[in-house]
mmCIF file of C-alpha atoms in Angstrom:
data_model
loop_
_atom_site.group_PDB
_atom_site.id
_atom_site.type_symbol
_atom_site.label_atom_id
_atom_site.label_comp_id
_atom_site.label_asym_id
_atom_site.label_seq_id
_atom_site.Cartn_x
_atom_site.Cartn_y
_atom_site.Cartn_z
ATOM 1 C CA MET D 839 -39.585 -7.816 25.933
ATOM 2 C CA ASN D 840 -36.030 -6.355 25.622
ATOM 3 C CA ASP D 841 -33.283 -8.199 27.349
ATOM 4 C CA MET D 842 -31.777 -5.510 29.506
ATOM 5 C CA SER D 843 -28.896 -7.817 30.660
ATOM 6 C CA ALA D 844 -27.448 -7.977 27.144
ATOM 7 C CA ALA D 845 -24.058 -6.451 26.766
ATOM 8 C CA PRO D 846 -24.079 -2.961 25.514
ATOM 9 C CA ARG D 847 -22.865 -2.229 22.055
ATOM 10 C CA PRO D 848 -19.424 -0.659 21.823
ATOM 11 C CA GLU D 849 -19.707 3.104 21.149
ATOM 12 C CA ARG D 850 -18.789 4.007 17.555
ATOM 13 C CA GLN D 851 -16.370 6.737 17.147
ATOM 14 C CA ARG D 852 -17.714 9.847 15.350
ATOM 15 C CA LYS D 853 -15.569 10.565 12.321
ATOM 16 C CA PRO D 854 -14.665 14.216 11.741
ATOM 17 C CA ASP D 855 -16.059 15.885 8.461
ATOM 18 C CA TRP D 856 -12.688 15.672 6.611
ATOM 19 C CA ILE D 857 -12.635 11.812 6.733
ATOM 20 C CA ARG D 858 -16.226 11.215 5.514
ATOM 21 C CA VAL D 859 -16.810 10.006 1.894
ATOM 22 C CA LYS D 860 -19.979 9.430 -0.062
ATOM 23 C CA ALA D 861 -21.205 5.839 -0.648
ATOM 24 C CA PRO D 862 -20.317 4.573 -4.175
ATOM 25 C CA VAL D 863 -23.317 4.620 -6.676
ATOM 26 C CA THR D 864 -21.816 5.553 -10.044
ATOM 27 C CA LYS D 865 -21.985 3.409 -13.235
ATOM 28 C CA GLY D 866 -18.201 3.137 -13.415
ATOM 29 C CA TYR D 867 -18.072 1.702 -9.842
ATOM 30 C CA HIS D 868 -20.604 -1.011 -10.693
ATOM 31 C CA GLU D 869 -18.764 -1.899 -13.979
ATOM 32 C CA THR D 870 -15.474 -2.330 -12.072
ATOM 33 C CA ARG D 871 -17.162 -4.486 -9.457
ATOM 34 C CA LYS D 872 -18.742 -6.685 -12.076
ATOM 35 C CA LEU D 873 -15.434 -7.142 -13.908
ATOM 36 C CA MET D 874 -13.810 -8.176 -10.621
ATOM 37 C CA ARG D 875 -16.508 -10.767 -9.911
ATOM 38 C CA ASP D 876 -16.543 -12.127 -13.509
ATOM 39 C CA LEU D 877 -12.812 -12.792 -13.277
ATOM 40 C CA ASN D 878 -13.004 -14.173 -9.757
ATOM 41 C CA LEU D 879 -10.576 -11.474 -8.492
ATOM 42 C CA ASN D 880 -10.185 -10.045 -5.079
ATOM 43 C CA THR D 881 -9.504 -6.415 -4.322
ATOM 44 C CA VAL D 882 -7.945 -4.849 -1.320
ATOM 45 C CA CYS D 883 -10.387 -1.874 -2.085
ATOM 46 C CA GLU D 884 -13.207 -4.187 -0.842
ATOM 47 C CA GLU D 885 -11.357 -6.417 1.699
ATOM 48 C CA ALA D 886 -9.747 -3.517 3.606
ATOM 49 C CA ALA D 887 -12.935 -1.444 3.391
ATOM 50 C CA CYS D 888 -11.048 1.495 1.766
ATOM 51 C CA PRO D 889 -12.817 4.781 2.018
ATOM 52 C CA ASN D 890 -11.709 5.810 -1.498
ATOM 53 C CA ILE D 891 -13.354 2.809 -3.332
ATOM 54 C CA GLY D 892 -16.123 4.937 -4.886
ATOM 55 C CA GLU D 893 -13.721 7.466 -6.370
ATOM 56 C CA CYS D 894 -11.159 4.930 -7.548
ATOM 57 C CA TRP D 895 -13.684 2.417 -8.969
ATOM 58 C CA THR D 896 -15.538 5.159 -10.750
ATOM 59 C CA LYS D 897 -12.314 5.911 -12.509
ATOM 60 C CA LYS D 898 -11.597 2.194 -13.159
ATOM 61 C CA HIS D 899 -8.710 2.103 -10.791
ATOM 62 C CA ALA D 900 -8.587 -1.020 -8.660
ATOM 63 C CA THR D 901 -5.868 -2.537 -6.448
ATOM 64 C CA VAL D 902 -6.053 -6.306 -7.182
ATOM 65 C CA MET D 903 -5.347 -8.649 -4.196
ATOM 66 C CA ILE D 904 -3.755 -11.908 -5.294
ATOM 67 C CA LEU D 905 -3.234 -15.272 -3.509
ATOM 68 C CA GLY D 906 -6.760 -15.422 -2.198
ATOM 69 C CA ASP D 907 -8.700 -13.401 0.400
ATOM 70 C CA VAL D 908 -7.504 -15.176 3.666
ATOM 71 C CA CYS D 909 -4.437 -14.156 5.362
ATOM 72 C CA THR D 910 -2.200 -16.210 7.678
ATOM 73 C CA ARG D 911 -1.647 -13.257 10.089
ATOM 74 C CA ALA D 912 -3.957 -11.208 12.209
ATOM 75 C CA CYS D 913 -2.734 -7.672 12.364
ATOM 76 C CA ALA D 914 -4.701 -5.481 14.760
ATOM 77 C CA PHE D 915 -5.505 -2.750 12.014
ATOM 78 C CA CYS D 916 -6.442 -4.947 9.037
ATOM 79 C CA ASN D 917 -9.922 -6.056 7.945
ATOM 80 C CA VAL D 918 -8.831 -9.039 5.893
ATOM 81 C CA LYS D 919 -9.910 -12.394 7.057
ATOM 82 C CA THR D 920 -7.419 -14.588 8.934
ATOM 83 C CA GLY D 921 -7.231 -18.425 8.697
ATOM 84 C CA MET D 922 -5.910 -21.110 6.543
ATOM 85 C CA PRO D 923 -5.871 -19.978 2.907
ATOM 86 C CA ARG D 924 -7.106 -22.110 -0.109
ATOM 87 C CA LYS D 925 -4.752 -23.352 -2.763
ATOM 88 C CA VAL D 926 -3.302 -20.720 -5.093
ATOM 89 C CA ASP D 927 -5.392 -20.183 -8.193
ATOM 90 C CA PRO D 928 -3.303 -20.946 -11.309
ATOM 91 C CA LEU D 929 -5.570 -18.905 -13.484
ATOM 92 C CA GLU D 930 -5.152 -15.831 -11.287
ATOM 93 C CA PRO D 931 -2.183 -14.272 -13.172
ATOM 94 C CA GLU D 932 -4.069 -14.431 -16.532
ATOM 95 C CA HIS D 933 -7.198 -13.042 -14.946
ATOM 96 C CA VAL D 934 -5.401 -10.018 -13.507
ATOM 97 C CA ALA D 935 -3.791 -9.274 -16.943
ATOM 98 C CA ILE D 936 -7.182 -9.535 -18.723
ATOM 99 C CA ALA D 937 -8.671 -7.163 -16.150
ATOM 100 C CA ALA D 938 -5.911 -4.607 -16.812
ATOM 101 C CA ALA D 939 -6.334 -4.900 -20.513
ATOM 102 C CA LYS D 940 -10.114 -4.661 -20.486
ATOM 103 C CA MET D 941 -10.007 -1.647 -18.215
ATOM 104 C CA GLY D 942 -7.306 0.010 -20.298
ATOM 105 C CA LEU D 943 -5.071 0.594 -17.251
ATOM 106 C CA GLU D 944 -2.099 2.898 -17.468
ATOM 107 C CA HIS D 945 -0.952 1.822 -13.914
ATOM 108 C CA ILE D 946 -1.980 -1.222 -11.901
ATOM 109 C CA VAL D 947 -1.317 -1.993 -8.240
ATOM 110 C CA ILE D 948 -0.978 -5.685 -7.164
ATOM 111 C CA THR D 949 -1.101 -6.669 -3.556
ATOM 112 C CA SER D 950 -1.515 -9.813 -1.527
ATOM 113 C CA VAL D 951 -2.407 -11.387 1.733
ATOM 114 C CA ASP D 952 0.358 -12.835 3.790
ATOM 115 C CA ARG D 953 1.044 -16.413 2.808
ATOM 116 C CA ASP D 954 3.365 -17.858 5.442
ATOM 117 C CA ASP D 955 2.075 -21.276 4.519
ATOM 118 C CA LEU D 956 3.784 -21.177 1.135
ATOM 119 C CA PRO D 957 7.518 -22.124 0.666
ATOM 120 C CA ASP D 958 8.247 -18.854 -1.132
ATOM 121 C CA GLY D 959 5.665 -16.596 0.717
ATOM 122 C CA GLY D 960 3.768 -16.210 -2.506
ATOM 123 C CA ALA D 961 6.684 -14.524 -4.398
ATOM 124 C CA GLY D 962 6.262 -16.891 -7.405
ATOM 125 C CA GLN D 963 2.693 -15.708 -7.881
ATOM 126 C CA PHE D 964 3.769 -12.040 -7.956
ATOM 127 C CA VAL D 965 6.316 -13.021 -10.636
ATOM 128 C CA LYS D 966 3.628 -14.810 -12.762
ATOM 129 C CA VAL D 967 1.318 -11.841 -12.448
ATOM 130 C CA ILE D 968 3.941 -9.411 -13.457
ATOM 131 C CA ASN D 969 4.833 -11.633 -16.493
ATOM 132 C CA ALA D 970 1.242 -12.080 -17.594
ATOM 133 C CA LEU D 971 0.736 -8.195 -17.380
ATOM 134 C CA ARG D 972 3.857 -7.583 -19.572
ATOM 135 C CA ARG D 973 2.393 -9.933 -22.217
ATOM 136 C CA GLU D 974 -1.372 -8.832 -22.149
ATOM 137 C CA ALA D 975 -0.972 -5.150 -21.104
ATOM 138 C CA PRO D 976 2.463 -4.044 -22.242
ATOM 139 C CA ASN D 977 1.722 -0.375 -21.846
ATOM 140 C CA THR D 978 0.557 -0.753 -18.140
ATOM 141 C CA THR D 979 3.076 0.213 -15.574
ATOM 142 C CA ILE D 980 3.143 -2.211 -12.577
ATOM 143 C CA GLU D 981 3.219 -1.347 -8.852
ATOM 144 C CA ILE D 982 3.401 -4.239 -6.298
ATOM 145 C CA LEU D 983 2.620 -3.944 -2.600
ATOM 146 C CA THR D 984 4.046 -6.992 -0.979
ATOM 147 C CA PRO D 985 4.197 -8.764 2.340
ATOM 148 C CA ASP D 986 7.447 -9.162 4.226
ATOM 149 C CA PHE D 987 8.174 -12.640 2.981
ATOM 150 C CA ARG D 988 9.253 -13.627 6.504
ATOM 151 C CA GLY D 989 12.034 -16.139 6.681
ATOM 152 C CA LYS D 990 12.385 -16.183 2.795
ATOM 153 C CA MET D 991 12.981 -12.537 1.996
ATOM 154 C CA ARG D 992 16.162 -12.569 -0.144
ATOM 155 C CA PRO D 993 15.189 -15.149 -2.692
ATOM 156 C CA SER D 994 11.750 -13.636 -3.000
ATOM 157 C CA ILE D 995 13.005 -10.139 -3.633
ATOM 158 C CA GLU D 996 15.496 -11.519 -6.226
ATOM 159 C CA ALA D 997 12.793 -13.293 -8.106
ATOM 160 C CA ILE D 998 10.340 -10.366 -8.018
ATOM 161 C CA CYS D 999 13.096 -7.820 -9.033
ATOM 162 C CA GLU D 1000 14.087 -10.046 -11.974
ATOM 163 C CA ALA D 1001 10.422 -9.859 -13.168
ATOM 164 C CA GLY D 1002 10.803 -6.059 -13.232
ATOM 165 C CA PRO D 1003 8.030 -4.212 -11.446
ATOM 166 C CA ASP D 1004 8.040 -0.490 -11.809
ATOM 167 C CA VAL D 1005 7.275 0.243 -8.201
ATOM 168 C CA PHE D 1006 8.022 -2.074 -5.179
ATOM 169 C CA ASN D 1007 5.906 -1.029 -2.185
ATOM 170 C CA HIS D 1008 5.925 -2.541 1.318
ATOM 171 C CA ASN D 1009 4.389 -0.694 4.112
ATOM 172 C CA LEU D 1010 6.048 -0.142 7.578
ATOM 173 C CA GLU D 1011 2.508 0.776 8.773
ATOM 174 C CA THR D 1012 3.454 2.367 12.075
ATOM 175 C CA VAL D 1013 6.278 3.322 14.403
ATOM 176 C CA PRO D 1014 8.622 0.588 15.961
ATOM 177 C CA ARG D 1015 7.088 1.124 19.491
ATOM 178 C CA LEU D 1016 3.683 0.007 18.390
ATOM 179 C CA TYR D 1017 4.629 -3.158 16.428
ATOM 180 C CA PRO D 1018 3.964 -5.494 19.305
ATOM 181 C CA THR D 1019 0.222 -4.536 19.385
ATOM 182 C CA ILE D 1020 -0.502 -3.337 15.927
ATOM 183 C CA ARG D 1021 1.610 -5.561 13.673
ATOM 184 C CA PRO D 1022 2.724 -8.377 15.919
ATOM 185 C CA GLY D 1023 3.521 -10.825 13.099
ATOM 186 C CA ALA D 1024 6.122 -8.580 11.584
ATOM 187 C CA ARG D 1025 9.409 -6.904 12.572
ATOM 188 C CA TYR D 1026 10.115 -3.313 11.837
ATOM 189 C CA TYR D 1027 13.785 -3.583 10.863
ATOM 190 C CA ALA D 1028 13.036 -6.671 8.810
ATOM 191 C CA SER D 1029 10.553 -4.642 6.759
ATOM 192 C CA LEU D 1030 13.104 -1.851 6.387
ATOM 193 C CA ARG D 1031 15.636 -4.217 5.181
ATOM 194 C CA LEU D 1032 13.375 -5.641 2.562
ATOM 195 C CA LEU D 1033 13.132 -2.262 0.795
ATOM 196 C CA GLU D 1034 16.821 -1.692 1.188
ATOM 197 C CA GLU D 1035 17.441 -5.087 -0.445
ATOM 198 C CA VAL D 1036 15.144 -4.107 -3.476
ATOM 199 C CA LYS D 1037 17.307 -1.035 -4.038
ATOM 200 C CA ALA D 1038 20.476 -3.106 -3.720
ATOM 201 C CA HIS D 1039 19.244 -5.572 -6.296
ATOM 202 C CA ASP D 1040 17.925 -3.039 -8.788
ATOM 203 C CA PRO D 1041 18.355 0.718 -8.038
ATOM 204 C CA LEU D 1042 16.021 1.560 -10.983
ATOM 205 C CA ILE D 1043 12.987 0.116 -9.340
ATOM 206 C CA PHE D 1044 11.161 2.852 -7.374
ATOM 207 C CA THR D 1045 10.630 1.844 -3.755
ATOM 208 C CA LYS D 1046 7.686 3.019 -1.675
ATOM 209 C CA SER D 1047 6.319 2.668 1.879
ATOM 210 C CA GLY D 1048 3.556 4.035 4.110
ATOM 211 C CA MET D 1049 2.354 4.714 7.576
ATOM 212 C CA MET D 1050 -1.089 4.910 9.143
ATOM 213 C CA LEU D 1051 -1.397 7.794 11.712
ATOM 214 C CA GLY D 1052 -3.822 8.024 14.664
ATOM 215 C CA LEU D 1053 -2.676 4.851 16.487
ATOM 216 C CA GLY D 1054 -0.933 6.819 19.319
ATOM 217 C CA GLU D 1055 2.396 7.542 17.486
ATOM 218 C CA GLN D 1056 4.308 10.656 18.649
ATOM 219 C CA ARG D 1057 5.550 13.254 16.218
ATOM 220 C CA LEU D 1058 9.241 12.586 16.746
ATOM 221 C CA GLU D 1059 8.534 8.911 16.193
ATOM 222 C CA VAL D 1060 7.069 9.668 12.843
ATOM 223 C CA HIS D 1061 10.045 11.906 11.914
ATOM 224 C CA GLN D 1062 12.427 9.001 12.990
ATOM 225 C CA VAL D 1063 10.528 6.544 10.720
ATOM 226 C CA MET D 1064 10.905 9.059 7.800
ATOM 227 C CA ASP D 1065 14.682 9.078 8.540
ATOM 228 C CA ASP D 1066 14.806 5.299 8.578
ATOM 229 C CA MET D 1067 13.057 5.263 5.173
ATOM 230 C CA ARG D 1068 15.555 7.681 3.657
ATOM 231 C CA SER D 1069 18.390 5.694 5.014
ATOM 232 C CA ALA D 1070 17.077 2.740 3.150
ATOM 233 C CA GLN D 1071 16.718 4.818 -0.031
ATOM 234 C CA ILE D 1072 12.912 4.676 -0.129
ATOM 235 C CA ASP D 1073 11.604 6.953 -2.868
ATOM 236 C CA PHE D 1074 8.003 7.474 -1.916
ATOM 237 C CA VAL D 1075 6.266 7.760 1.460
ATOM 238 C CA THR D 1076 2.414 7.784 1.995
ATOM 239 C CA LEU D 1077 0.850 8.999 5.275
ATOM 240 C CA GLY D 1078 -2.936 8.431 5.917
ATOM 241 C CA GLN D 1079 -5.416 8.292 8.739
ATOM 242 C CA TYR D 1080 -6.025 4.962 10.298
ATOM 243 C CA LEU D 1081 -9.656 4.001 10.513
ATOM 244 C CA GLN D 1082 -11.038 1.168 12.701
ATOM 245 C CA PRO D 1083 -12.663 -1.373 10.538
ATOM 246 C CA THR D 1084 -14.728 -3.158 13.211
ATOM 247 C CA PRO D 1085 -15.040 -2.815 17.102
ATOM 248 C CA LYS D 1086 -12.698 -5.994 17.281
ATOM 249 C CA HIS D 1087 -9.763 -3.974 15.672
ATOM 250 C CA ALA D 1088 -7.352 -1.488 17.282
ATOM 251 C CA LYS D 1089 -9.085 1.778 18.252
ATOM 252 C CA VAL D 1090 -8.337 5.109 16.718
ATOM 253 C CA VAL D 1091 -6.400 7.124 19.370
ATOM 254 C CA ASP D 1092 -6.818 10.318 17.512
ATOM 255 C CA PHE D 1093 -7.993 11.779 14.120
ATOM 256 C CA VAL D 1094 -5.083 13.728 12.794
ATOM 257 C CA SER D 1095 -6.173 17.023 11.175
ATOM 258 C CA PRO D 1096 -5.277 17.919 7.541
ATOM 259 C CA LYS D 1097 -2.977 20.693 8.787
ATOM 260 C CA VAL D 1098 -0.810 18.245 10.529
ATOM 261 C CA PHE D 1099 -0.780 15.877 7.616
ATOM 262 C CA ASP D 1100 0.389 18.850 5.501
ATOM 263 C CA ALA D 1101 3.097 19.612 8.041
ATOM 264 C CA TYR D 1102 4.327 15.954 7.895
ATOM 265 C CA GLY D 1103 4.227 16.209 4.139
ATOM 266 C CA SER D 1104 6.496 19.206 4.079
ATOM 267 C CA ILE D 1105 8.899 17.582 6.566
ATOM 268 C CA ALA D 1106 8.926 14.403 4.228
ATOM 269 C CA ARG D 1107 9.795 16.545 1.280
ATOM 270 C CA ALA D 1108 12.545 18.377 3.045
ATOM 271 C CA LYS D 1109 14.117 14.948 3.971
ATOM 272 C CA GLY D 1110 14.501 14.208 0.253
ATOM 273 C CA PHE D 1111 11.693 11.801 -0.868
ATOM 274 C CA LEU D 1112 11.092 11.877 -4.498
ATOM 275 C CA GLN D 1113 7.258 11.764 -3.827
ATOM 276 C CA VAL D 1114 5.100 12.335 -0.847
ATOM 277 C CA ALA D 1115 1.359 11.741 -0.274
ATOM 278 C CA SER D 1116 0.048 12.871 2.988
ATOM 279 C CA SER D 1117 -3.614 13.505 3.880
ATOM 280 C CA PRO D 1118 -6.319 11.810 5.950
ATOM 281 C CA LEU D 1119 -7.626 9.869 2.984
ATOM 282 C CA THR D 1120 -4.250 8.821 1.475
ATOM 283 C CA ARG D 1121 -3.876 5.133 1.125
ATOM 284 C CA SER D 1122 -1.016 3.142 -0.455
ATOM 285 C CA SER D 1123 -2.517 2.860 -3.903
ATOM 286 C CA TYR D 1124 -4.673 6.048 -3.865
ATOM 287 C CA HIS D 1125 -3.786 8.087 -6.976
ATOM 288 C CA ALA D 1126 -0.991 5.641 -7.572
ATOM 289 C CA GLY D 1127 -0.940 6.182 -11.355
ATOM 290 C CA GLU D 1128 -0.504 9.990 -11.030
ATOM 291 C CA ASP D 1129 1.888 9.726 -8.274
ATOM 292 C CA PHE D 1130 4.032 7.350 -10.328
ATOM 293 C CA ALA D 1131 4.275 9.740 -13.319
ATOM 294 C CA GLU D 1132 5.239 12.482 -10.956
ATOM 295 C CA MET D 1133 7.806 10.318 -9.212
ATOM 296 C CA GLN D 1134 9.319 9.584 -12.674
ATOM 297 C CA ALA D 1135 9.541 13.159 -13.424
ATOM 298 C CA ALA D 1136 11.072 14.013 -10.093
ATOM 299 C CA ARG D 1137 13.819 11.498 -10.700
ATOM 300 C CA ALA D 1138 14.462 12.677 -14.252
ATOM 301 C CA ALA D 1139 14.820 16.287 -12.905
ATOM 302 C CA LYS D 1140 17.114 15.172 -10.086
ATOM 303 C CA LEU D 1141 19.303 13.356 -12.516
ATOM 304 C CA ASP D 1142 19.438 16.238 -14.952
ATOM 305 C CA LYS D 1143 20.327 18.626 -11.983
ATOM 306 C CA GLY D 1144 23.221 16.224 -11.043
ATOM 307 C CA LYS D 1145 24.530 16.464 -14.715
ATOM 308 C CA THR D 1146 24.674 20.185 -14.511
ATOM 309 C CA ARG D 1147 28.055 21.675 -13.649
ATOM 310 C CA PRO D 1148 28.618 25.188 -12.799
ATOM 311 C CA VAL D 1149 30.611 27.116 -15.409
ATOM 312 C CA VAL D 1150 33.821 28.377 -14.042
ATOM 313 C CA LYS D 1151 35.135 31.559 -15.783
ATOM 314 C CA LYS D 1152 38.738 31.879 -16.380
ATOM 315 C CA ALA D 1153 40.478 34.916 -14.889
#
């Protein structure tokens, strides 16, 4: 007999057609998954339930998540487990480098959970991973997606910049007004300052940041975040649709249409970003390799244009 007094299940939001993707079943997907398991590596693709995992893993693209799979924070949008993390794996840097070499990666993205329990916030492990990749996969360009290193930002940035990643990414995630509910463990202006410090320390490192849309932000608030990013000299902005991982997480306020994403993309380009990715399925590391190549070309073209001087004809 059914228990009619049981609490009703929360109603699942129906996704529009433009946000639906097929379940991953390809050989490339399973090969990538096996390699990650064999090397005891975590991926944000799995932990964050990314909708692009099938496409990316089929192409042997994966975003490796270092410093374990347990985060010390509990953001309202994130599907990664929260709790007390285990000790840092000393073999992790070498395993990441081996995976990059075996997959023949041209570009790799390294991210991590927040590790507020560590004296350096985990910056030292980023440095070790970058150094291992330079040794084992010297032709692979390196993109890192870091936490905010709360309370230890400057020494962390200095150490990582000295290791020389090609792209330094840190996501602002949403507009300042929504931080108390969506990203309570972080501070908007501290995140902006982190990326500004990266540029101050090494202007040649590309900087990147992203936002999720659909959390209740207003159009002019998104424009203001873009302006703040440009003031911090951020090179690359990504805009994607927020998807609710489980009923316990923040709800989707609205599904932003592809046309609106296109409009935001046009505005971002007009504001002067070197590279813009704006679509419902855009994620921080989606098509990261192709985007990095385009961003390099855009910077080169901008520098060449700056060298060009108009010829002044003598009267």
